[in-house]
Amino acid sequence: VMRRNPFGMDICCRKGSRSPLQELYNPTQVSLSNAAILHQIRRDQVTDTCRANSVSSRKRRVLTPNDLKHLVVDEDHEMIYCYVPKVACTNWKRVMMVLTGRGKYSDPMEIPANEAHVSSNLKTLNQYSIPEINHRLKNYMKFLFVREPFERLVSAYRNKFTQKYNTSFHKRYGTKIVRRQRKNATQEALRKGDDVKFEEFVAYLIDPHTQREEPFNEHWQTVYSLCHPCHIHYDLIGKYETLEEDSNYILQLAGVGNYLKFPTYAKSTRTTDEMTTEFFQNISSEHQTQLYEVYKLDFLMFNYSVPSYLKLE
């Protein structure tokens, strides 16, 4: 993934050099300026969507520390990353561990996936005092990665409900979904919750009762609700569809592009557009329409068009 550790302190602490934020808004390298224009367009799209849906004015609420638990802070490179499950977040957390580890890690792919999700391995913004939070939101480069909303949703469903090993999800959500959505469910299905159909999952998501009961799990929560892009000004919006270029651009801005490349690997199990189309074939147009309403802001904000396979009412 990268050359052996020329790392240590020279990569970690960039005092005296330009910050990623300076490099983004006043690029010194011509190669970085084209990408800067692309991200300006993406930022404008978010701003326009927030304004058009007057999300910020209707919800004049102040963010609480609890709203900031997805924002990972890298003090050494003055960056904040809002992680969104099912959008390469395991690999980005691995990279953040390399960046913040002061030479403890050099190859992201040597970090086991489960270790990347141990919360104590990364510092999140909600662990700071209010003045410290405000200072970092103002001065650090903030970025997130997004993905076509329904592809992300199908990816979450496949991972959490079709894999036998995810018993905690089957117990926590599967049993509830079966109980609420399946007529004549067997005792075993009610006990195990390990055979949830995609149609039942969708029915659960659009059920008003679900939304009143508790916030969505982070794996299917909207990006808008996880990262608060109408309240937090993100400098960079990376896309799953251009993951490698966007990720390596961020590492370049951080001044570590020579040492560290974003890990790439072809995953044959990856959820694709074709696969998503198939999953939606059995969903009624009424349910499709209701589900689109749930994720509509994510579609608009991050410039994803309405999927051609949808039969919206």
PDB file of N, CA and C in Angstrom, residues 6-24 72-81 92 94-105 122 128 135-136 139-143 235-236 250-260:
ATOM      1  N   PRO A   6       8.685   5.834   6.266  1.00  0.00           N
ATOM      2  CA  PRO A   6       9.515   7.027   6.382  1.00  0.00           C
ATOM      3  C   PRO A   6       8.748   7.986   7.279  1.00  0.00           C
ATOM      4  N   PHE A   7       7.963   7.398   8.179  1.00  0.00           N
ATOM      5  CA  PHE A   7       6.885   8.065   8.866  1.00  0.00           C
ATOM      6  C   PHE A   7       7.319   8.824  10.090  1.00  0.00           C
ATOM      7  N   GLY A   8       7.107   8.178  11.232  1.00  0.00           N
ATOM      8  CA  GLY A   8       7.474   8.776  12.510  1.00  0.00           C
ATOM      9  C   GLY A   8       7.018  10.210  12.623  1.00  0.00           C
ATOM     10  N   MET A   9       7.843  11.048  13.214  1.00  0.00           N
ATOM     11  CA  MET A   9       7.415  12.405  13.513  1.00  0.00           C
ATOM     12  C   MET A   9       7.344  13.287  12.264  1.00  0.00           C
ATOM     13  N   ASP A  10       8.171  13.006  11.262  1.00  0.00           N
ATOM     14  CA  ASP A  10       8.189  13.923  10.123  1.00  0.00           C
ATOM     15  C   ASP A  10       6.832  13.984   9.417  1.00  0.00           C
ATOM     16  N   ILE A  11       6.107  12.856   9.411  1.00  0.00           N
ATOM     17  CA  ILE A  11       4.785  12.921   8.777  1.00  0.00           C
ATOM     18  C   ILE A  11       3.768  13.458   9.762  1.00  0.00           C
ATOM     19  N   CYS A  12       4.011  13.180  11.056  1.00  0.00           N
ATOM     20  CA  CYS A  12       2.905  13.457  11.968  1.00  0.00           C
ATOM     21  C   CYS A  12       2.684  14.937  12.185  1.00  0.00           C
ATOM     22  N   CYS A  13       3.714  15.671  12.426  1.00  0.00           N
ATOM     23  CA  CYS A  13       3.418  16.993  12.962  1.00  0.00           C
ATOM     24  C   CYS A  13       3.817  18.071  11.983  1.00  0.00           C
ATOM     25  N   ARG A  14       2.814  18.701  11.403  1.00  0.00           N
ATOM     26  CA  ARG A  14       3.098  19.539  10.259  1.00  0.00           C
ATOM     27  C   ARG A  14       3.257  20.998  10.640  1.00  0.00           C
ATOM     28  N   LYS A  15       3.691  21.254  11.844  1.00  0.00           N
ATOM     29  CA  LYS A  15       3.815  22.642  12.260  1.00  0.00           C
ATOM     30  C   LYS A  15       4.758  23.369  11.311  1.00  0.00           C
ATOM     31  N   GLY A  16       4.363  24.576  10.964  1.00  0.00           N
ATOM     32  CA  GLY A  16       5.246  25.345  10.089  1.00  0.00           C
ATOM     33  C   GLY A  16       4.898  25.172   8.624  1.00  0.00           C
ATOM     34  N   SER A  17       4.273  24.050   8.270  1.00  0.00           N
ATOM     35  CA  SER A  17       3.885  23.876   6.865  1.00  0.00           C
ATOM     36  C   SER A  17       2.435  24.328   6.700  1.00  0.00           C
ATOM     37  N   ARG A  18       1.976  24.338   5.469  1.00  0.00           N
ATOM     38  CA  ARG A  18       0.611  24.787   5.222  1.00  0.00           C
ATOM     39  C   ARG A  18      -0.399  23.744   5.698  1.00  0.00           C
ATOM     40  N   SER A  19      -1.516  24.213   6.193  1.00  0.00           N
ATOM     41  CA  SER A  19      -2.537  23.267   6.653  1.00  0.00           C
ATOM     42  C   SER A  19      -3.329  22.772   5.441  1.00  0.00           C
ATOM     43  N   PRO A  20      -4.002  21.621   5.573  1.00  0.00           N
ATOM     44  CA  PRO A  20      -4.832  21.112   4.470  1.00  0.00           C
ATOM     45  C   PRO A  20      -5.852  22.156   3.997  1.00  0.00           C
ATOM     46  N   LEU A  21      -6.373  22.932   4.944  1.00  0.00           N
ATOM     47  CA  LEU A  21      -7.373  23.944   4.615  1.00  0.00           C
ATOM     48  C   LEU A  21      -6.774  25.014   3.698  1.00  0.00           C
ATOM     49  N   GLN A  22      -5.560  25.467   4.021  1.00  0.00           N
ATOM     50  CA  GLN A  22      -4.883  26.464   3.173  1.00  0.00           C
ATOM     51  C   GLN A  22      -4.617  25.886   1.791  1.00  0.00           C
ATOM     52  N   GLU A  23      -4.176  24.629   1.766  1.00  0.00           N
ATOM     53  CA  GLU A  23      -3.822  23.988   0.502  1.00  0.00           C
ATOM     54  C   GLU A  23      -5.067  23.798  -0.372  1.00  0.00           C
ATOM     55  N   LEU A  24      -6.210  23.576   0.268  1.00  0.00           N
ATOM     56  CA  LEU A  24      -7.450  23.371  -0.481  1.00  0.00           C
ATOM     57  C   LEU A  24      -7.921  24.665  -1.132  1.00  0.00           C
ATOM     58  N   VAL A  72     -14.400  12.270  13.406  1.00  0.00           N
ATOM     59  CA  VAL A  72     -13.093  11.819  13.898  1.00  0.00           C
ATOM     60  C   VAL A  72     -12.081  12.941  13.702  1.00  0.00           C
ATOM     61  N   VAL A  73     -11.313  13.229  14.750  1.00  0.00           N
ATOM     62  CA  VAL A  73     -10.370  14.353  14.702  1.00  0.00           C
ATOM     63  C   VAL A  73      -8.937  13.865  14.543  1.00  0.00           C
ATOM     64  N   ASP A  74      -8.219  14.480  13.616  1.00  0.00           N
ATOM     65  CA  ASP A  74      -6.776  14.266  13.449  1.00  0.00           C
ATOM     66  C   ASP A  74      -6.094  15.583  13.799  1.00  0.00           C
ATOM     67  N   GLU A  75      -5.543  15.644  15.008  1.00  0.00           N
ATOM     68  CA  GLU A  75      -4.908  16.876  15.491  1.00  0.00           C
ATOM     69  C   GLU A  75      -3.662  17.227  14.688  1.00  0.00           C
ATOM     70  N   ASP A  76      -2.879  16.210  14.338  1.00  0.00           N
ATOM     71  CA  ASP A  76      -1.586  16.473  13.708  1.00  0.00           C
ATOM     72  C   ASP A  76      -1.718  17.099  12.326  1.00  0.00           C
ATOM     73  N   HIS A  77      -2.772  16.717  11.613  1.00  0.00           N
ATOM     74  CA  HIS A  77      -2.934  17.253  10.255  1.00  0.00           C
ATOM     75  C   HIS A  77      -4.120  18.208  10.165  1.00  0.00           C
ATOM     76  N   GLU A  78      -4.710  18.510  11.312  1.00  0.00           N
ATOM     77  CA  GLU A  78      -5.823  19.471  11.389  1.00  0.00           C
ATOM     78  C   GLU A  78      -6.954  19.097  10.424  1.00  0.00           C
ATOM     79  N   MET A  79      -7.428  17.862  10.581  1.00  0.00           N
ATOM     80  CA  MET A  79      -8.524  17.380   9.736  1.00  0.00           C
ATOM     81  C   MET A  79      -9.606  16.730  10.598  1.00  0.00           C
ATOM     82  N   ILE A  80     -10.827  16.817  10.103  1.00  0.00           N
ATOM     83  CA  ILE A  80     -11.964  16.158  10.759  1.00  0.00           C
ATOM     84  C   ILE A  80     -12.695  15.347   9.695  1.00  0.00           C
ATOM     85  N   TYR A  81     -12.921  14.081   9.995  1.00  0.00           N
ATOM     86  CA  TYR A  81     -13.585  13.165   9.050  1.00  0.00           C
ATOM     87  C   TYR A  81     -14.884  12.675   9.662  1.00  0.00           C
ATOM     88  N   TRP A  92     -11.274   4.203   5.781  1.00  0.00           N
ATOM     89  CA  TRP A  92     -10.942   5.561   6.192  1.00  0.00           C
ATOM     90  C   TRP A  92     -10.560   5.607   7.671  1.00  0.00           C
ATOM     91  N   ARG A  94      -9.074   3.198   9.222  1.00  0.00           N
ATOM     92  CA  ARG A  94      -7.702   2.662   9.233  1.00  0.00           C
ATOM     93  C   ARG A  94      -6.696   3.757   8.873  1.00  0.00           C
ATOM     94  N   VAL A  95      -7.023   4.521   7.832  1.00  0.00           N
ATOM     95  CA  VAL A  95      -6.126   5.607   7.406  1.00  0.00           C
ATOM     96  C   VAL A  95      -5.990   6.644   8.522  1.00  0.00           C
ATOM     97  N   MET A  96      -7.109   6.962   9.170  1.00  0.00           N
ATOM     98  CA  MET A  96      -7.060   7.934  10.274  1.00  0.00           C
ATOM     99  C   MET A  96      -6.197   7.410  11.426  1.00  0.00           C
ATOM    100  N   MET A  97      -6.208   6.096  11.627  1.00  0.00           N
ATOM    101  CA  MET A  97      -5.348   5.517  12.680  1.00  0.00           C
ATOM    102  C   MET A  97      -3.869   5.655  12.309  1.00  0.00           C
ATOM    103  N   VAL A  98      -3.582   5.525  11.010  1.00  0.00           N
ATOM    104  CA  VAL A  98      -2.193   5.729  10.567  1.00  0.00           C
ATOM    105  C   VAL A  98      -1.813   7.201  10.763  1.00  0.00           C
ATOM    106  N   LEU A  99      -2.715   8.103  10.372  1.00  0.00           N
ATOM    107  CA  LEU A  99      -2.421   9.543  10.454  1.00  0.00           C
ATOM    108  C   LEU A  99      -2.274  10.037  11.888  1.00  0.00           C
ATOM    109  N   THR A 100      -3.063   9.472  12.789  1.00  0.00           N
ATOM    110  CA  THR A 100      -3.043   9.982  14.170  1.00  0.00           C
ATOM    111  C   THR A 100      -2.189   9.121  15.090  1.00  0.00           C
ATOM    112  N   GLY A 101      -1.621   8.041  14.550  1.00  0.00           N
ATOM    113  CA  GLY A 101      -0.916   7.088  15.416  1.00  0.00           C
ATOM    114  C   GLY A 101       0.519   7.441  15.730  1.00  0.00           C
ATOM    115  N   ARG A 102       0.994   8.589  15.219  1.00  0.00           N
ATOM    116  CA  ARG A 102       2.373   9.023  15.485  1.00  0.00           C
ATOM    117  C   ARG A 102       3.391   7.926  15.192  1.00  0.00           C
ATOM    118  N   GLY A 103       3.206   7.266  14.055  1.00  0.00           N
ATOM    119  CA  GLY A 103       4.181   6.251  13.658  1.00  0.00           C
ATOM    120  C   GLY A 103       3.902   4.854  14.180  1.00  0.00           C
ATOM    121  N   LYS A 104       2.833   4.715  14.957  1.00  0.00           N
ATOM    122  CA  LYS A 104       2.496   3.400  15.524  1.00  0.00           C
ATOM    123  C   LYS A 104       2.042   2.428  14.431  1.00  0.00           C
ATOM    124  N   TYR A 105       1.349   2.971  13.414  1.00  0.00           N
ATOM    125  CA  TYR A 105       0.908   2.138  12.279  1.00  0.00           C
ATOM    126  C   TYR A 105       1.480   2.758  11.014  1.00  0.00           C
ATOM    127  N   LEU A 122      -9.690   6.061  18.051  1.00  0.00           N
ATOM    128  CA  LEU A 122      -9.766   7.348  17.359  1.00  0.00           C
ATOM    129  C   LEU A 122     -10.479   8.346  18.264  1.00  0.00           C
ATOM    130  N   TYR A 128     -14.414  16.812  23.137  1.00  0.00           N
ATOM    131  CA  TYR A 128     -13.764  18.093  23.443  1.00  0.00           C
ATOM    132  C   TYR A 128     -14.731  19.034  24.147  1.00  0.00           C
ATOM    133  N   HIS A 135     -13.386  25.801  17.875  1.00  0.00           N
ATOM    134  CA  HIS A 135     -12.084  26.118  17.263  1.00  0.00           C
ATOM    135  C   HIS A 135     -11.771  25.135  16.134  1.00  0.00           C
ATOM    136  N   ARG A 136     -12.001  23.858  16.386  1.00  0.00           N
ATOM    137  CA  ARG A 136     -11.672  22.844  15.382  1.00  0.00           C
ATOM    138  C   ARG A 136     -12.612  22.909  14.178  1.00  0.00           C
ATOM    139  N   ASN A 139     -11.270  25.834  12.101  1.00  0.00           N
ATOM    140  CA  ASN A 139      -9.901  25.853  11.567  1.00  0.00           C
ATOM    141  C   ASN A 139      -9.404  24.570  10.910  1.00  0.00           C
ATOM    142  N   TYR A 140     -10.125  23.475  11.128  1.00  0.00           N
ATOM    143  CA  TYR A 140      -9.655  22.210  10.558  1.00  0.00           C
ATOM    144  C   TYR A 140     -10.389  21.926   9.251  1.00  0.00           C
ATOM    145  N   MET A 141      -9.754  21.146   8.382  1.00  0.00           N
ATOM    146  CA  MET A 141     -10.407  20.754   7.135  1.00  0.00           C
ATOM    147  C   MET A 141     -11.366  19.594   7.420  1.00  0.00           C
ATOM    148  N   LYS A 142     -12.627  19.796   7.049  1.00  0.00           N
ATOM    149  CA  LYS A 142     -13.656  18.803   7.364  1.00  0.00           C
ATOM    150  C   LYS A 142     -14.087  18.095   6.081  1.00  0.00           C
ATOM    151  N   PHE A 143     -14.185  16.767   6.164  1.00  0.00           N
ATOM    152  CA  PHE A 143     -14.591  16.024   4.973  1.00  0.00           C
ATOM    153  C   PHE A 143     -15.450  14.821   5.341  1.00  0.00           C
ATOM    154  N   ASP A 235     -15.608  20.962   3.918  1.00  0.00           N
ATOM    155  CA  ASP A 235     -14.735  21.510   2.882  1.00  0.00           C
ATOM    156  C   ASP A 235     -14.626  20.558   1.702  1.00  0.00           C
ATOM    157  N   LEU A 236     -14.761  19.267   1.981  1.00  0.00           N
ATOM    158  CA  LEU A 236     -14.623  18.264   0.922  1.00  0.00           C
ATOM    159  C   LEU A 236     -15.716  17.222   1.052  1.00  0.00           C
ATOM    160  N   ILE A 250      -7.332  14.066  -0.721  1.00  0.00           N
ATOM    161  CA  ILE A 250      -7.327  14.504   0.687  1.00  0.00           C
ATOM    162  C   ILE A 250      -5.965  14.234   1.324  1.00  0.00           C
ATOM    163  N   LEU A 251      -5.377  13.069   1.035  1.00  0.00           N
ATOM    164  CA  LEU A 251      -4.062  12.741   1.600  1.00  0.00           C
ATOM    165  C   LEU A 251      -2.985  13.668   1.043  1.00  0.00           C
ATOM    166  N   GLN A 252      -3.164  14.091  -0.209  1.00  0.00           N
ATOM    167  CA  GLN A 252      -2.230  15.068  -0.781  1.00  0.00           C
ATOM    168  C   GLN A 252      -2.337  16.409  -0.064  1.00  0.00           C
ATOM    169  N   LEU A 253      -3.577  16.851   0.169  1.00  0.00           N
ATOM    170  CA  LEU A 253      -3.787  18.123   0.873  1.00  0.00           C
ATOM    171  C   LEU A 253      -3.175  18.071   2.272  1.00  0.00           C
ATOM    172  N   ALA A 254      -3.223  16.883   2.872  1.00  0.00           N
ATOM    173  CA  ALA A 254      -2.678  16.720   4.221  1.00  0.00           C
ATOM    174  C   ALA A 254      -1.154  16.649   4.209  1.00  0.00           C
ATOM    175  N   GLY A 255      -0.582  16.617   3.012  1.00  0.00           N
ATOM    176  CA  GLY A 255       0.877  16.581   2.912  1.00  0.00           C
ATOM    177  C   GLY A 255       1.467  15.203   3.128  1.00  0.00           C
ATOM    178  N   VAL A 256       0.662  14.170   3.023  1.00  0.00           N
ATOM    179  CA  VAL A 256       1.171  12.809   3.259  1.00  0.00           C
ATOM    180  C   VAL A 256       1.017  11.925   2.022  1.00  0.00           C
ATOM    181  N   GLY A 257       0.626  12.545   0.903  1.00  0.00           N
ATOM    182  CA  GLY A 257       0.365  11.784  -0.317  1.00  0.00           C
ATOM    183  C   GLY A 257       1.549  10.968  -0.809  1.00  0.00           C
ATOM    184  N   ASN A 258       2.767  11.402  -0.449  1.00  0.00           N
ATOM    185  CA  ASN A 258       3.954  10.652  -0.889  1.00  0.00           C
ATOM    186  C   ASN A 258       4.125   9.352  -0.130  1.00  0.00           C
ATOM    187  N   TYR A 259       3.671   9.347   1.113  1.00  0.00           N
ATOM    188  CA  TYR A 259       3.886   8.150   1.948  1.00  0.00           C
ATOM    189  C   TYR A 259       2.685   7.242   1.953  1.00  0.00           C
ATOM    190  N   LEU A 260       1.513   7.850   1.845  1.00  0.00           N
ATOM    191  CA  LEU A 260       0.304   7.110   2.181  1.00  0.00           C
ATOM    192  C   LEU A 260      -0.685   7.171   1.034  1.00  0.00           C
TER     193      LEU A 260
END
